Short mmCIF file of C-alpha atoms in Angstrom, two decimals:
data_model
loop_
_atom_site.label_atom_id
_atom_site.label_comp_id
_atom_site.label_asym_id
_atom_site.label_seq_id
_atom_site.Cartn_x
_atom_site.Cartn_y
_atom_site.Cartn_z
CA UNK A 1 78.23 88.28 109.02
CA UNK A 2 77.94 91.28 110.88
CA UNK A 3 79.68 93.90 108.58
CA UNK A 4 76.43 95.08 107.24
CA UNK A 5 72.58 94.40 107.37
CA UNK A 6 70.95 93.59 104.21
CA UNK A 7 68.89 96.69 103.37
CA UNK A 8 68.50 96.85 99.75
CA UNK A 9 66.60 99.70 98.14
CA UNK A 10 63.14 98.66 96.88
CA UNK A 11 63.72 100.82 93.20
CA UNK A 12 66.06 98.99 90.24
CA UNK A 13 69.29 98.86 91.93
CA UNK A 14 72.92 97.15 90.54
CA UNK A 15 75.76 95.35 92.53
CA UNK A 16 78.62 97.54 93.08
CA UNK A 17 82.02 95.71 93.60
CA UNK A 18 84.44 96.90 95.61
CA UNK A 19 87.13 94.08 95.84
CA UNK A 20 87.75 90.20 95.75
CA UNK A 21 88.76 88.40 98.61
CA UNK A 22 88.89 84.77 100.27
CA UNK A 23 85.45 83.52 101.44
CA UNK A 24 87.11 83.02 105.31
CA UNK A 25 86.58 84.18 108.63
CA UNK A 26 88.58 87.21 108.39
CA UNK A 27 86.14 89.57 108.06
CA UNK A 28 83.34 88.06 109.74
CA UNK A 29 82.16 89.51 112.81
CA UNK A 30 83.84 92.65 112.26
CA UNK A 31 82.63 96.07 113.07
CA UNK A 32 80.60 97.35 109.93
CA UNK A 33 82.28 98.59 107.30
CA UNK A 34 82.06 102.76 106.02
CA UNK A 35 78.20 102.86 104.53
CA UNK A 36 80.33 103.75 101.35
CA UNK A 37 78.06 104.18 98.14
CA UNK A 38 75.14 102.33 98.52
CA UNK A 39 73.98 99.80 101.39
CA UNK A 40 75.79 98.26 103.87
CA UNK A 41 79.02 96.40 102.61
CA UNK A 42 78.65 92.66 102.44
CA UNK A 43 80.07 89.85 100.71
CA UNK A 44 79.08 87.53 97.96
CA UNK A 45 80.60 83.91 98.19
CA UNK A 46 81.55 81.56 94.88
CA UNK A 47 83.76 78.99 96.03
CA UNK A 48 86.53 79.60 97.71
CA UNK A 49 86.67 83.22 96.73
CA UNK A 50 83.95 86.27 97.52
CA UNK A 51 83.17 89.78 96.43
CA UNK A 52 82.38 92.83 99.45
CA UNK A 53 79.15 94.59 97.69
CA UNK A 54 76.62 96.64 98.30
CA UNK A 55 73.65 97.56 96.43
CA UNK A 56 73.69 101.03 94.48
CA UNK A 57 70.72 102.62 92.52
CA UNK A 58 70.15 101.81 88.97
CA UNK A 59 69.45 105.51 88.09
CA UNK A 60 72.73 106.34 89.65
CA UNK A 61 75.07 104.09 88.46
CA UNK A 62 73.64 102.75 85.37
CA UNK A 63 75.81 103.20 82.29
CA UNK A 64 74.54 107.09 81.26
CA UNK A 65 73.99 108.20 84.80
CA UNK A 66 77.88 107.01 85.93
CA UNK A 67 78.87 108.92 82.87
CA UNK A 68 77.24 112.12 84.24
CA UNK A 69 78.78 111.25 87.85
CA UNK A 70 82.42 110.82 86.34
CA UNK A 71 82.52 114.29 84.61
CA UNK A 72 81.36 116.21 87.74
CA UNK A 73 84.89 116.63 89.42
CA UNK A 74 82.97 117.28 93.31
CA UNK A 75 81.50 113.93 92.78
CA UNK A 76 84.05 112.09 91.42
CA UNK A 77 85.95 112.90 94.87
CA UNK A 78 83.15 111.44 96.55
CA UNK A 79 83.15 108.04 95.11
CA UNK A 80 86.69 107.65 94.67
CA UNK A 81 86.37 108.56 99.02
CA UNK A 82 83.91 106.11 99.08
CA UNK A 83 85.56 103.61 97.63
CA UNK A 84 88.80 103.79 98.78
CA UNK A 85 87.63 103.77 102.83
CA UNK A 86 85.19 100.82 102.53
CA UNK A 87 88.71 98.92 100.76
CA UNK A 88 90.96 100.22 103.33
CA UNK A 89 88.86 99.12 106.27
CA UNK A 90 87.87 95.57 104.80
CA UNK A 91 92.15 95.78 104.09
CA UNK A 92 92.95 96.00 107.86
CA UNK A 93 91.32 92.40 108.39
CA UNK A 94 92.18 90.62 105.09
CA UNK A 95 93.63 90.30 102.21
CA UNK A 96 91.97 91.99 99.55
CA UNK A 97 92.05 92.57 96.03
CA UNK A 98 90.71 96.01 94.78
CA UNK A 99 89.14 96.26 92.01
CA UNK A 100 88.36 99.19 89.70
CA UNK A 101 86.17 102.22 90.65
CA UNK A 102 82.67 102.02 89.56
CA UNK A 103 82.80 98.24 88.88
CA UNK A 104 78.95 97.82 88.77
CA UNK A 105 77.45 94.27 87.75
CA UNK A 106 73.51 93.85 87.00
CA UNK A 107 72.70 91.27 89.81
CA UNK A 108 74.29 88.89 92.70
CA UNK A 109 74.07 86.14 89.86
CA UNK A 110 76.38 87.69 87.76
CA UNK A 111 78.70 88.69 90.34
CA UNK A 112 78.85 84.81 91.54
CA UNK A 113 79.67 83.62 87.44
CA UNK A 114 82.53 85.80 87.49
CA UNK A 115 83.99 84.84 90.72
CA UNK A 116 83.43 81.28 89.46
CA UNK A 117 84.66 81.74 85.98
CA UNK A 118 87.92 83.53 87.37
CA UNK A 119 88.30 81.71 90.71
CA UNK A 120 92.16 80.17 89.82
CA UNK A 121 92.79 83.92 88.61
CA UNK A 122 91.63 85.70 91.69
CA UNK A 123 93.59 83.05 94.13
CA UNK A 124 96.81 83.57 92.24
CA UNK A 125 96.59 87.18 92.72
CA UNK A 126 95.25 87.16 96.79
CA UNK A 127 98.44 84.82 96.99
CA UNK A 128 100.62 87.10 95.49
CA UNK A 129 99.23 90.27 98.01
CA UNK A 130 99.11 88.12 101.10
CA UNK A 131 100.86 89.88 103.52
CA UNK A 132 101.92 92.95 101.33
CA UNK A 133 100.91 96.45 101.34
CA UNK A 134 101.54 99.42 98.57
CA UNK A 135 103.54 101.94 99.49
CA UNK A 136 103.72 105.21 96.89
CA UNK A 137 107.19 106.92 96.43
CA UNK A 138 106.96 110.37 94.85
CA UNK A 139 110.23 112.37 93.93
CA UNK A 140 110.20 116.01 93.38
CA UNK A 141 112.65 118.67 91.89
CA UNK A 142 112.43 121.76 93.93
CA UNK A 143 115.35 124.03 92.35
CA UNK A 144 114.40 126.95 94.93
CA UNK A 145 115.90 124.53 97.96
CA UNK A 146 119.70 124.88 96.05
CA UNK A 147 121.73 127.17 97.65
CA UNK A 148 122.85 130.39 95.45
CA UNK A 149 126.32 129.44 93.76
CA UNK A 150 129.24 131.60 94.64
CA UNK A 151 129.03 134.52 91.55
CA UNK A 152 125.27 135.06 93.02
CA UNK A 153 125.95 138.01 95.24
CA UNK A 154 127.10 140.27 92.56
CA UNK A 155 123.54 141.50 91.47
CA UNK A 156 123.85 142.79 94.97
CA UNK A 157 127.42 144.73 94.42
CA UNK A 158 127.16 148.75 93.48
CA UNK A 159 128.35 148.30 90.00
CA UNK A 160 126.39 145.83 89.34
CA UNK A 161 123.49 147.48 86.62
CA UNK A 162 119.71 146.27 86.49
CA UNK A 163 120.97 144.58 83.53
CA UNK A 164 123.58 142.92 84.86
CA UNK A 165 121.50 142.12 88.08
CA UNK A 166 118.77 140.87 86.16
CA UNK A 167 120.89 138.50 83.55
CA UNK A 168 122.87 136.86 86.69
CA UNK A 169 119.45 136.14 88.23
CA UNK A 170 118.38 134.40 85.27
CA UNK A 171 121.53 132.54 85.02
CA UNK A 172 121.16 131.34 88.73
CA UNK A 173 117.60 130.41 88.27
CA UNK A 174 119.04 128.09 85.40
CA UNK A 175 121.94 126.41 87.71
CA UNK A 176 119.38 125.48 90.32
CA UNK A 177 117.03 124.21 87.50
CA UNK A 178 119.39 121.85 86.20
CA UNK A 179 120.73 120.97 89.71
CA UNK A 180 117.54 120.28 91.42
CA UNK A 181 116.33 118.29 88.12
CA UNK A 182 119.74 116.26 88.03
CA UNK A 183 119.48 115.16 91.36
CA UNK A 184 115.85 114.35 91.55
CA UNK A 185 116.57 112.23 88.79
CA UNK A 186 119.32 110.49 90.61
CA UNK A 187 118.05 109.85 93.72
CA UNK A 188 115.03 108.59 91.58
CA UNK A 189 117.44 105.98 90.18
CA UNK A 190 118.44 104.87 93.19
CA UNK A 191 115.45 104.93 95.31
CA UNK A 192 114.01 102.52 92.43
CA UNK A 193 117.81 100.00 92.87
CA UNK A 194 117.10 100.33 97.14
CA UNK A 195 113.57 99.36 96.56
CA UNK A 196 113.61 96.46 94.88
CA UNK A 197 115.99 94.67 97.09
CA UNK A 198 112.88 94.43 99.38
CA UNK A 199 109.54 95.31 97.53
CA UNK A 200 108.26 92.56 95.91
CA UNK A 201 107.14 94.49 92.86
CA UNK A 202 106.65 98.15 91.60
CA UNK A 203 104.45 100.25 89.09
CA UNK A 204 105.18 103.51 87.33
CA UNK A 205 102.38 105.89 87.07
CA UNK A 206 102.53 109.20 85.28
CA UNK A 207 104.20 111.44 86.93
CA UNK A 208 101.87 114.73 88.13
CA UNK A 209 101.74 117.79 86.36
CA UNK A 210 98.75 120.52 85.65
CA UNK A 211 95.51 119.83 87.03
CA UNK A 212 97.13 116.26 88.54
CA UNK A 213 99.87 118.50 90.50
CA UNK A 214 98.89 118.59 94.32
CA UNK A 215 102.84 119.56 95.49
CA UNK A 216 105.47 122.05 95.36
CA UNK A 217 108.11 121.17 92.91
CA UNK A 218 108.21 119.41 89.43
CA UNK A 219 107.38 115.77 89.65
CA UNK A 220 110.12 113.56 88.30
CA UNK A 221 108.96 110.07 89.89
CA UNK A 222 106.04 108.47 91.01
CA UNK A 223 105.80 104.87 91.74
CA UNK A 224 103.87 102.16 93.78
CA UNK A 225 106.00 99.39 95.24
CA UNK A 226 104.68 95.99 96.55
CA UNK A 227 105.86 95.72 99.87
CA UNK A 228 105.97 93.27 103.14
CA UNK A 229 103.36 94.86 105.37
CA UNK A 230 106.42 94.00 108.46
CA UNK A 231 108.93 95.77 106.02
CA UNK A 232 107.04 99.01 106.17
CA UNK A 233 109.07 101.06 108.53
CA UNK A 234 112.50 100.22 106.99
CA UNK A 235 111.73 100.99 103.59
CA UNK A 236 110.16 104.52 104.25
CA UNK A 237 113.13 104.92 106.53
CA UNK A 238 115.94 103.92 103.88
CA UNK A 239 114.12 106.12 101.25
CA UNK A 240 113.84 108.95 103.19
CA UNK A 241 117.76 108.22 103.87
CA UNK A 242 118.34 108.80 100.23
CA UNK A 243 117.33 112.23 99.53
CA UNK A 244 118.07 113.65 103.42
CA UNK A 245 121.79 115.17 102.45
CA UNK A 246 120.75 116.34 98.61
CA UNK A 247 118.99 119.69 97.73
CA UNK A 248 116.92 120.76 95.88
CA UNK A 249 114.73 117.49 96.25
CA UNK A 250 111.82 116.39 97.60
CA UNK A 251 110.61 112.53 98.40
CA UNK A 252 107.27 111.76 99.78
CA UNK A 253 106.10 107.82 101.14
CA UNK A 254 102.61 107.63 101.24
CA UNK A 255 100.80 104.59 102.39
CA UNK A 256 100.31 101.57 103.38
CA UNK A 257 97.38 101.35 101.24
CA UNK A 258 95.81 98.42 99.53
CA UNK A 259 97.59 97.11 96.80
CA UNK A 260 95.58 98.97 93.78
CA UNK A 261 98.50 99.30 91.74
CA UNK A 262 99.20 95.68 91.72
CA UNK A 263 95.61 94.33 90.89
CA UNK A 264 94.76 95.17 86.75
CA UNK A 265 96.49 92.20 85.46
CA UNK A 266 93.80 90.52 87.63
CA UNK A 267 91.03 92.34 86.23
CA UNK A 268 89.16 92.13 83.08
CA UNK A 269 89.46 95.29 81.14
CA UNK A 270 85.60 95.08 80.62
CA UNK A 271 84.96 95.02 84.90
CA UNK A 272 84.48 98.96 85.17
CA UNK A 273 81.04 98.79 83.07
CA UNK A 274 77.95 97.52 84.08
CA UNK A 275 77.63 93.96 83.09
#
């Protein structure tokens, strides 16, 4: 196939696994693939099923060495980049199903025993995601989008002392708190009811907060919903519908991605070391 050259590095080197997918036409003859981590992208048949690899150095992404990669944050980016374009670009021709970052096997053998060994599992699962796409919903309390309540002014007023000014501040910072949060949380409720009239299934993932927190606002939702790929436009539409007339609330609708939320139950817990 043309998605990649064979070019493997002459030093110890590993098989890096990026997803599972149908050994079919889909992808063959297709432009190459992002040079993601390691050589060109290619795929490993078993079957009816087939892995897109590429080769990666052992003194990279042996066990210790991935260790040292994980914990440097700049790097970290990188792969997860990496790995998430090559998926994404092989996702636009097929149906694919992701598999963990930094799933790193010791040889092509071993990759083809798995695929073998788990062929009925892998189907079941590229059944279930034919034709589907993840779409993320994220819904955010943002109390300083409530409007002030109708005492708020009188900080403002002449006889209204610091102290006064400053308590009825606090007390308006504590109505828009437990507005925006109420509402968030509703429209959370019933963005999860509208969604799964339509999306075929849905994840919860921790919601955002410290280091995670990349948004304005207090994160009170985040999920992934399996969706029909044709379905797309209505369901970020009727979402979006949801929260328009409420404030103090934010939703976001990111994707389509690949479906990674909807893949573990595929996946052997042991897949993300080197085997």
């Amino acid at each position: 196939m043309t998605m990649g050259t064979d070019t493997r590095p002459s030093a110890a080197s590993l098989v890096y696994v990026y997803a599972v997918t149908r050994d079919d036409a889909a992808l063959t003859g297709r432009a190459p693939l992002p040079a993601g981590l390691g050589t060109a992208p290619r795929l490993l048949s078993a079957g009816s099923v087939a892995a897109l690899v590429c080769d990666v150095p052992e003194e990279d992404f042996g066990t210790e060495a991935l260790t040292r990669q994980l914990e440097d944050l700049d790097r970290l980016e990188a792969l997860a980049r990496a790995h998430h374009d090559t998926i994404e670009s092989a996702a636009a021709h097929a149906t694919v199903l992701p598999l963990r970052m930094t799933t790193v096997y010791r040889d092509e053998t071993r990759v083809r025993e798995v695929l073998t060994e788990r062929a009925d599992t892998f189907t079941r699962a590229l059944d279930r995601l034919q034709g589907h796409v993840e779409l993320g919903v994220k819904v955010f309390a943002e109390p300083e989008g409530v409007q002030d309540g109708p005492h708020s002014e009188a900080p403002d007023l002449p006889e209204a002392s610091p102290g006064r000014a400053y308590l009825q501040r606090r007390r308006d910072q504590r109505r828009r708190n437990r507005h925006a949060l109420g509402t968030a949380g509703a429209v959370a409720e019933r963005t999860a009811r509208l969604a799964a009239e339509s999306a075929r299934a849905r994840v919860s993932h921790r919601v955002q907060q410290g280091a995670l927190a990349t948004s304005r606002g207090e994160n009170i939702a985040n999920d992934a919903y399996l969706v029909p790929a044709t379905d797309v436009h209505r369901f970020r539409h009727a979402v979006r519908e949801l929260s328009a007339p409420e404030q103090g609330v934010r939703v976001e609708v990111t994707g389509p991605w690949a479906p990674y939320s909807f893949t573990d139950w595929a996946q052997s817990p042991q897949d993300d070391h080197v085997r």
